[in-house]
CSV table of C-alpha atoms in Angstrom, one decimal:
chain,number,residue,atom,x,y,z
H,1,UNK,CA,-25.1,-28.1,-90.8
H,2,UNK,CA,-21.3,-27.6,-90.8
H,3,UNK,CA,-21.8,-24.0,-88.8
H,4,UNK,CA,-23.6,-26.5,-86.5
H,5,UNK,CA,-21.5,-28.6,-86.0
H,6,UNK,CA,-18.6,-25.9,-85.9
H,7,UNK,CA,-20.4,-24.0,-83.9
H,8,UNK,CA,-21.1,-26.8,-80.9
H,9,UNK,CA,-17.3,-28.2,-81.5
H,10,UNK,CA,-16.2,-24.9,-80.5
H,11,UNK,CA,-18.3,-24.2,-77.6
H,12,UNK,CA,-17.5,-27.6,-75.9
H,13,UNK,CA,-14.3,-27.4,-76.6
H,14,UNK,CA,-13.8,-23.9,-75.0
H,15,UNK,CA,-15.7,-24.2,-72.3
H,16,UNK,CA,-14.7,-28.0,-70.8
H,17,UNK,CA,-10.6,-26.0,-71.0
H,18,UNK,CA,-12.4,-23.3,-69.3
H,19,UNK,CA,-13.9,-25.7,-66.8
H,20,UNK,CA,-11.1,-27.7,-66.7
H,21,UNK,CA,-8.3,-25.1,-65.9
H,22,UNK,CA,-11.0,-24.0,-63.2
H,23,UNK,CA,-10.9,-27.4,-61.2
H,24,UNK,CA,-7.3,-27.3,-61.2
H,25,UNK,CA,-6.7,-23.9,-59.9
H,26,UNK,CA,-9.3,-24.8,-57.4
H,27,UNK,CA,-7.5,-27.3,-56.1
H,28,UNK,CA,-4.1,-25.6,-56.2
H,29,UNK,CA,-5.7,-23.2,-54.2
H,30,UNK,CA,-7.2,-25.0,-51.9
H,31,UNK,CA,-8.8,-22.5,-49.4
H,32,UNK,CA,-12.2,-20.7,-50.9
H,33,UNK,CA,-10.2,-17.3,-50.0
H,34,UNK,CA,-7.3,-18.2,-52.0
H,35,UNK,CA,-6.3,-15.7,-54.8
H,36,UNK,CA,-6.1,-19.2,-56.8
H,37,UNK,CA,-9.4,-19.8,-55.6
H,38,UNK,CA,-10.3,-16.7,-56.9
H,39,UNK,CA,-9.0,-16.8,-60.3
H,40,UNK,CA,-10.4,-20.7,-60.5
H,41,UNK,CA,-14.3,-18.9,-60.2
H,42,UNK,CA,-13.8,-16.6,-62.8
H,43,UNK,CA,-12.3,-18.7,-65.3
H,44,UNK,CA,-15.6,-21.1,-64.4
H,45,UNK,CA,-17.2,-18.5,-65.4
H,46,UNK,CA,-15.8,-17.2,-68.5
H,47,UNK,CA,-17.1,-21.3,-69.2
H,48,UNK,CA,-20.1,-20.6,-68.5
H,49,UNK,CA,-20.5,-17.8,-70.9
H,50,UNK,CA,-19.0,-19.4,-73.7
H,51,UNK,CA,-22.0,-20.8,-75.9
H,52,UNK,CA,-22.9,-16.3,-76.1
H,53,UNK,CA,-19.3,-16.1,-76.4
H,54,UNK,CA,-19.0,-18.4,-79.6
H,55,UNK,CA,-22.2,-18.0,-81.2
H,56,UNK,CA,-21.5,-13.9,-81.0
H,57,UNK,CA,-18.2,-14.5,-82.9
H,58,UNK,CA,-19.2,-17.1,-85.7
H,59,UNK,CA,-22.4,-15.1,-86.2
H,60,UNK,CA,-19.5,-12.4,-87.1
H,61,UNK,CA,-17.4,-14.4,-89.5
H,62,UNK,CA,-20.8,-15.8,-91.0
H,63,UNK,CA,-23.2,-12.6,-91.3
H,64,UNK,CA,-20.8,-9.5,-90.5
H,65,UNK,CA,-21.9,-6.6,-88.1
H,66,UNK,CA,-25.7,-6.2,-88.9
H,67,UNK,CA,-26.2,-10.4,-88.0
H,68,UNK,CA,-24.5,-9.9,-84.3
H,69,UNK,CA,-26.3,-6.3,-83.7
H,70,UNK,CA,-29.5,-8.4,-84.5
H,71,UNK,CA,-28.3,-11.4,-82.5
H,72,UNK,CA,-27.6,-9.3,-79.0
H,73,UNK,CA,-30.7,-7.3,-80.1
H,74,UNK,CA,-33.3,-9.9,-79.2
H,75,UNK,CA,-31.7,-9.7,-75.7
H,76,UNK,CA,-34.2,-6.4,-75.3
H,77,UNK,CA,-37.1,-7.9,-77.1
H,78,UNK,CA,-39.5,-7.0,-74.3
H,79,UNK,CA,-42.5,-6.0,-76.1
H,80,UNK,CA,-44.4,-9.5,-76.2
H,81,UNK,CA,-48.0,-10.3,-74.5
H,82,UNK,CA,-47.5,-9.8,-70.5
H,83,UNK,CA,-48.9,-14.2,-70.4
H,84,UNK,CA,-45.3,-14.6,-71.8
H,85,UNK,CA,-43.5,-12.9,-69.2
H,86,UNK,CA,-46.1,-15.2,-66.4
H,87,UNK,CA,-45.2,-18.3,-67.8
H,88,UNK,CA,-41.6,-17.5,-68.4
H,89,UNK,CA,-41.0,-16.5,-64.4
H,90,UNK,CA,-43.6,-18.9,-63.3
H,91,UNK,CA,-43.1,-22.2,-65.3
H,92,UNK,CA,-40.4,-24.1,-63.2
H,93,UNK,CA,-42.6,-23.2,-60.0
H,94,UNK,CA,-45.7,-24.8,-61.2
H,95,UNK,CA,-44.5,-27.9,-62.0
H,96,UNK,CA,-42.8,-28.0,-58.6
H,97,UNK,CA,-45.9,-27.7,-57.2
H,98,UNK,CA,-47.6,-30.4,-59.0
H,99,UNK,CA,-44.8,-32.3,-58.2
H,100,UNK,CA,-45.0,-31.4,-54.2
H,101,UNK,CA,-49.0,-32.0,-54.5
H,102,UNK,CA,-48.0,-35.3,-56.8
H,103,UNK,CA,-46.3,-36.3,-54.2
H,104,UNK,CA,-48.3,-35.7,-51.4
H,105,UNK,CA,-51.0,-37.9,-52.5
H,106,UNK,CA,-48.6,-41.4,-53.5
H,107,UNK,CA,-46.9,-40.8,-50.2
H,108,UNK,CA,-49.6,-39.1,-48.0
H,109,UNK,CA,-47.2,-36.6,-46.3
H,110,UNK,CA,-45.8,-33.7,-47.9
H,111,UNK,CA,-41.5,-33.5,-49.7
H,112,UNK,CA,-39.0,-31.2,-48.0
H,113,UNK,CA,-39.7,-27.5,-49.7
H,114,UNK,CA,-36.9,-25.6,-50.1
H,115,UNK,CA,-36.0,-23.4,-46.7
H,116,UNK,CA,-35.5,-20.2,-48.9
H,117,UNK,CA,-37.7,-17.2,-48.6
H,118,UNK,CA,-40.1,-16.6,-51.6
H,119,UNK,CA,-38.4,-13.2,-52.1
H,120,UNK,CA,-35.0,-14.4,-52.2
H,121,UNK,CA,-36.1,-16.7,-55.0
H,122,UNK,CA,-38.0,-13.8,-56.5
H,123,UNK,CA,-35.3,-11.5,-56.2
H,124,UNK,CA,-32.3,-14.6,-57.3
H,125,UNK,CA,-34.4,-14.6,-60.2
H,126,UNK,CA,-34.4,-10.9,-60.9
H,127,UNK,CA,-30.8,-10.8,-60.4
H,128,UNK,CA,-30.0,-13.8,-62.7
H,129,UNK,CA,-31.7,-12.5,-65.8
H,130,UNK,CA,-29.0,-10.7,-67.4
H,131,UNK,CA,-26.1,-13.8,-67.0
H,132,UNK,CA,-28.3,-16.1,-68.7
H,133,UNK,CA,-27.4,-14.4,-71.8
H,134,UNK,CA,-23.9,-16.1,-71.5
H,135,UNK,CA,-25.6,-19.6,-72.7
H,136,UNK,CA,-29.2,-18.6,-74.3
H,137,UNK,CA,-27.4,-16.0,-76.7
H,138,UNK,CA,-25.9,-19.4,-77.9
H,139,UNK,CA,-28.5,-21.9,-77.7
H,140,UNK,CA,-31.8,-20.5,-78.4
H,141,UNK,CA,-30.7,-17.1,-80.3
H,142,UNK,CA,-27.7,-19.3,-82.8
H,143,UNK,CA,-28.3,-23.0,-82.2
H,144,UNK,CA,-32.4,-23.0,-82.1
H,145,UNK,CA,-33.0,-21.8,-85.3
H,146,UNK,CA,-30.3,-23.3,-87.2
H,147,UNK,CA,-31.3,-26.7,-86.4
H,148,UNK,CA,-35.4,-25.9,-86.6
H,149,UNK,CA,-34.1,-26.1,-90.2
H,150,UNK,CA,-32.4,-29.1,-90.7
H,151,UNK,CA,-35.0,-31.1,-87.7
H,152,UNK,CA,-38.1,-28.8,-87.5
H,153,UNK,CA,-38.8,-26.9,-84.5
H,154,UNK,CA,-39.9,-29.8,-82.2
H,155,UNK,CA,-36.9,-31.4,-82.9
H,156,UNK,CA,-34.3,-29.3,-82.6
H,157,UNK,CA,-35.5,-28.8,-79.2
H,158,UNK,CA,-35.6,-32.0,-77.9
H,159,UNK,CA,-32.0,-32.7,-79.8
H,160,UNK,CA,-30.6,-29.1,-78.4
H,161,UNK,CA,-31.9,-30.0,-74.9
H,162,UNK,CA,-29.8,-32.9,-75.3
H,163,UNK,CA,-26.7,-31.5,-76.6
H,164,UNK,CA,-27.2,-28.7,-73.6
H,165,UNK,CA,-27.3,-31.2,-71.0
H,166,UNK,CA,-24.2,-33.1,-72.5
H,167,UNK,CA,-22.5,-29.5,-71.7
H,168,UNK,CA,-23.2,-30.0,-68.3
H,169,UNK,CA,-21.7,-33.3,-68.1
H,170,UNK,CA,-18.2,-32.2,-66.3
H,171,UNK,CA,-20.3,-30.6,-63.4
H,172,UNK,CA,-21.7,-34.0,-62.2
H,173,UNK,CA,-18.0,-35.6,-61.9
H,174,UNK,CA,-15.2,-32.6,-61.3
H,175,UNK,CA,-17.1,-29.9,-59.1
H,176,UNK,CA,-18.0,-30.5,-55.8
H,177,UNK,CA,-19.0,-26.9,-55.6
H,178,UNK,CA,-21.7,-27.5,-57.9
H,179,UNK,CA,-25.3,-28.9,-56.6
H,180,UNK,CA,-25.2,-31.0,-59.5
H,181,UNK,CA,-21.8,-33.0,-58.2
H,182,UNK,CA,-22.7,-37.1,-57.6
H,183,UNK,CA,-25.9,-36.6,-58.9
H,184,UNK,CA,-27.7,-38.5,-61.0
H,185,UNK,CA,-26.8,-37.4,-65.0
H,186,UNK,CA,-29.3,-39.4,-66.6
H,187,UNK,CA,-32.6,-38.7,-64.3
H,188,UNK,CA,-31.2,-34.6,-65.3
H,189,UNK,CA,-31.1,-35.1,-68.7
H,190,UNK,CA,-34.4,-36.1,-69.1
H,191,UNK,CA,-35.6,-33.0,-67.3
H,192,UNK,CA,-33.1,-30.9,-69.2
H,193,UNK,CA,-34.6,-31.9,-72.0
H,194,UNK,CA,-38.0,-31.5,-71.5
H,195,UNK,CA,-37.1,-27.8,-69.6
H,196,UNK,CA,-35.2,-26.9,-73.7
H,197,UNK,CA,-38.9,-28.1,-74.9
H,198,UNK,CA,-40.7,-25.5,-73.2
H,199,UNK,CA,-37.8,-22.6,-74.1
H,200,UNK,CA,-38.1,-23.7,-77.6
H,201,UNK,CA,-41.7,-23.0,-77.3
H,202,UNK,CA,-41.5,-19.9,-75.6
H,203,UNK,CA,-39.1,-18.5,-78.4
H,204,UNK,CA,-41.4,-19.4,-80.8
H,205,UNK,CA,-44.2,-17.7,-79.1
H,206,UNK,CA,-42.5,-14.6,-78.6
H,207,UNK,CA,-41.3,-14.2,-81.7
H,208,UNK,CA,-37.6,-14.6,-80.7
H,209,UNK,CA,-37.5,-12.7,-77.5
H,210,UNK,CA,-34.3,-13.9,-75.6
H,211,UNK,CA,-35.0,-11.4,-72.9
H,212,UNK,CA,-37.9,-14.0,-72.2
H,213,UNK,CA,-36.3,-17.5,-72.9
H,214,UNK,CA,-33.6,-15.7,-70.0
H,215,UNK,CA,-36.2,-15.0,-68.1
H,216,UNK,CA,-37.2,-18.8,-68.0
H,217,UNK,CA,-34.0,-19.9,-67.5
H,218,UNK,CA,-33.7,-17.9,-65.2
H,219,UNK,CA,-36.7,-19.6,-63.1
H,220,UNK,CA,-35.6,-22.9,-63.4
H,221,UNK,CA,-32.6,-21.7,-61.7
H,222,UNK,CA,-34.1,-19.9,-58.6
H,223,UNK,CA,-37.8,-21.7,-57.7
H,224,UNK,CA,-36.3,-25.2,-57.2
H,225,UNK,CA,-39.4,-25.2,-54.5
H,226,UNK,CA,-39.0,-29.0,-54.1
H,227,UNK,CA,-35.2,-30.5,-54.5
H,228,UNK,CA,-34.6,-33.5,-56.7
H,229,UNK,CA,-31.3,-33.9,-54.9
H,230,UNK,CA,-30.3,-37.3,-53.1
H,231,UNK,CA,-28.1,-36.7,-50.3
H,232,UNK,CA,-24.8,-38.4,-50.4
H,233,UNK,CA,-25.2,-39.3,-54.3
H,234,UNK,CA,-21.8,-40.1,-55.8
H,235,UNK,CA,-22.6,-42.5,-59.1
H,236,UNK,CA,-23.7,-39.4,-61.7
H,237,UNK,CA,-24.2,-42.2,-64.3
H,238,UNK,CA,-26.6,-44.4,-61.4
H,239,UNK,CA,-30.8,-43.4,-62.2
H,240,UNK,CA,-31.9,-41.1,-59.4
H,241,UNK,CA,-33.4,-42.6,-56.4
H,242,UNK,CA,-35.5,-39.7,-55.5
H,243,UNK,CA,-39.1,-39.9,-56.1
H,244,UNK,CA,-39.5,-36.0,-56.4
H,245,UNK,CA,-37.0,-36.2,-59.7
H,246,UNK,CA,-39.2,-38.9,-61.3
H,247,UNK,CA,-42.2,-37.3,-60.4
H,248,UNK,CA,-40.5,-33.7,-62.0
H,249,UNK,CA,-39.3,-35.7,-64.9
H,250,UNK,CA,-43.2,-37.0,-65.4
H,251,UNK,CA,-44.7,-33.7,-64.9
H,252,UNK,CA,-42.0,-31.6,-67.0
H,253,UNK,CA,-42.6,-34.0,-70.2
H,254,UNK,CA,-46.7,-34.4,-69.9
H,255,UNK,CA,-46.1,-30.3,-70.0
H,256,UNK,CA,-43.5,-30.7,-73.4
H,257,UNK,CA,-45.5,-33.2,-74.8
H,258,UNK,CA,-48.4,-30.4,-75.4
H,259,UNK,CA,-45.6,-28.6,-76.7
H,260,UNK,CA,-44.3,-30.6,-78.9
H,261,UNK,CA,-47.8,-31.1,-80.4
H,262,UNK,CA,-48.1,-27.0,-80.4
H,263,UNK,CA,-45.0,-26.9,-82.2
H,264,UNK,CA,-45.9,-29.6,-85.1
H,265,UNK,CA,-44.5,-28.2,-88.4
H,266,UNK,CA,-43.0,-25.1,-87.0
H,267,UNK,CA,-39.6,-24.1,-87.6
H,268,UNK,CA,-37.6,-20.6,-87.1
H,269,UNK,CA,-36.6,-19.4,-90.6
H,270,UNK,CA,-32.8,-17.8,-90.4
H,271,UNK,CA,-32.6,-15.0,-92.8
H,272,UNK,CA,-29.4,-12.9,-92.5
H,273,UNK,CA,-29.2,-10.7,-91.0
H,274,UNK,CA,-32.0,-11.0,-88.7
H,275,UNK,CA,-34.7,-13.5,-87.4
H,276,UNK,CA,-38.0,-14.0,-89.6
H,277,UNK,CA,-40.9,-16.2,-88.7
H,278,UNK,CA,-43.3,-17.7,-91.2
H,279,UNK,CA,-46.5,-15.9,-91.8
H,280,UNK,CA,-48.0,-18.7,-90.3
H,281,UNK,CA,-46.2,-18.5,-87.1
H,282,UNK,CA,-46.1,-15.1,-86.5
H,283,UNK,CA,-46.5,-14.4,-82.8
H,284,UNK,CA,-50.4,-13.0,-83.0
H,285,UNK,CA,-50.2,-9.4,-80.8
């Protein structure tokens, strides 16, 4: 619990400075062109790519060499069932269509669908894979499977979805860049959560494949289809007046509650230096 806890100290604390330093060269610099400007976007993003960033360096001190080769090894676990890799890419754009159908039929017309091109998404999502390592390295590949320990498997991820959405929590009041900024924190967290259900489960599944938790995360990022966003929003701490984010928020945890169930029992046994699951949970070929 205390590499927990040292782990998650750390990884705040390094990436709120990060973020921090980044809102204040941002606004030293004023113009988006701005050298300052600039600088402000890549020390966001060295932020951003903290959690990897930590958990590759206490998995160091803690279990040398051999427990960071098999840490950034799971990054190329690709050879899981090809059902994985379909629910992985197409998860967050299912339940935005049962939301979008959900919403059709309390409302009788249809909610705004995001103007962007199915192969923009699809290709955003490609793209994307690779700098999703710079937070699921951290929380699924170190964090996950420390806590499936202490809490079990189903509740370590609905206590690291929480924890991961507290991360967030400087991007609703500093940013204005971000499409998070105003927004509604609480109505977020409850999807956060429910979305660190489903990568939990997917983990599980595959054995420990972060190539495919990235993949997912990578989904959620790039098939919004239908936006919970309220326009003009400037309370983050207010509940979201947008029926599409309740309706996401229903459909997201009916989805995790199955998973939840699926995960019963389960946990992800840490054995240095590399991942082992029990016999029991072992990812059937």
């Amino acid at each position: 619990m205390v590499s927990l806890l040292r782990y998650f100290s750390l990884t705040f604390a390094t990436t709120w400075i990060c973020w921090f330093a980044a809102g204040l060269l941002w606004r030293a610099g004023g113009s988006s062109g701005s050298s300052l400007s600039a600088l402000g976007g890549a020390v966001f993003l060295l932020g951003v790519f903290m959690p990897g960033i930590v958990a590759v360096t206490e998995t160091g001190r803690i279990e040398g060499s051999p427990g960071v080769r098999s840490l950034l090894g799971r990054i190329l676990q690709a050879r899981v069932p090809l059902r994985f890799y379909v629910v992985a890419a197409f998860y967050f754009a299912a339940i935005k269509l049962a939301v979008a159908l959900l919403y059709r039929v309390i409302t009788g017309t249809w909610p705004p669908f995001s103007g962007v091109p199915w192969y923009v998404m699809a290709g955003g999502l490609l793209v994307s894979i690779w700098s999703q390592a710079g937070e699921e390295v951290g929380w699924r590949g170190y964090a996950l499977p420390r806590m499936s320990d202490h809490f079990g498997l189903a509740g370590a991820s609905v206590l690291l979805g929480i924890i991961w959405a507290m991360w967030h929590l400087p991007q609703f009041f500093l940013f204005p860049q971000a499409d998070t900024f105003g927004q509604s924190f609480p109505t977020w967290l409850l999807q956060v959560t429910a979305i660190s259900v489903a990568l939990a489960w997917l983990y599980w599944r595959t054995g420990g494949s972060l190539l495919l938790v990235m993949l997912m995360h990578a989904g959620v990022n790039n098939t919004n289809l239908v936006s919970s966003a309220v326009a003009g929003a400037t309370n983050p701490l207010a509940l979201s007046t947008s029926l599409v984010a309740w309706l996401t928020v229903g459909v997201l945890w009916i989805v995790a509650g199955f998973l939840l169930v699926a995960m019963r029992g389960a946990s992800l046994r840490m054995l240095t230096p590399r991942l082992e699951l029990t016999a029991n949970e072992r990812v059937s070929s």
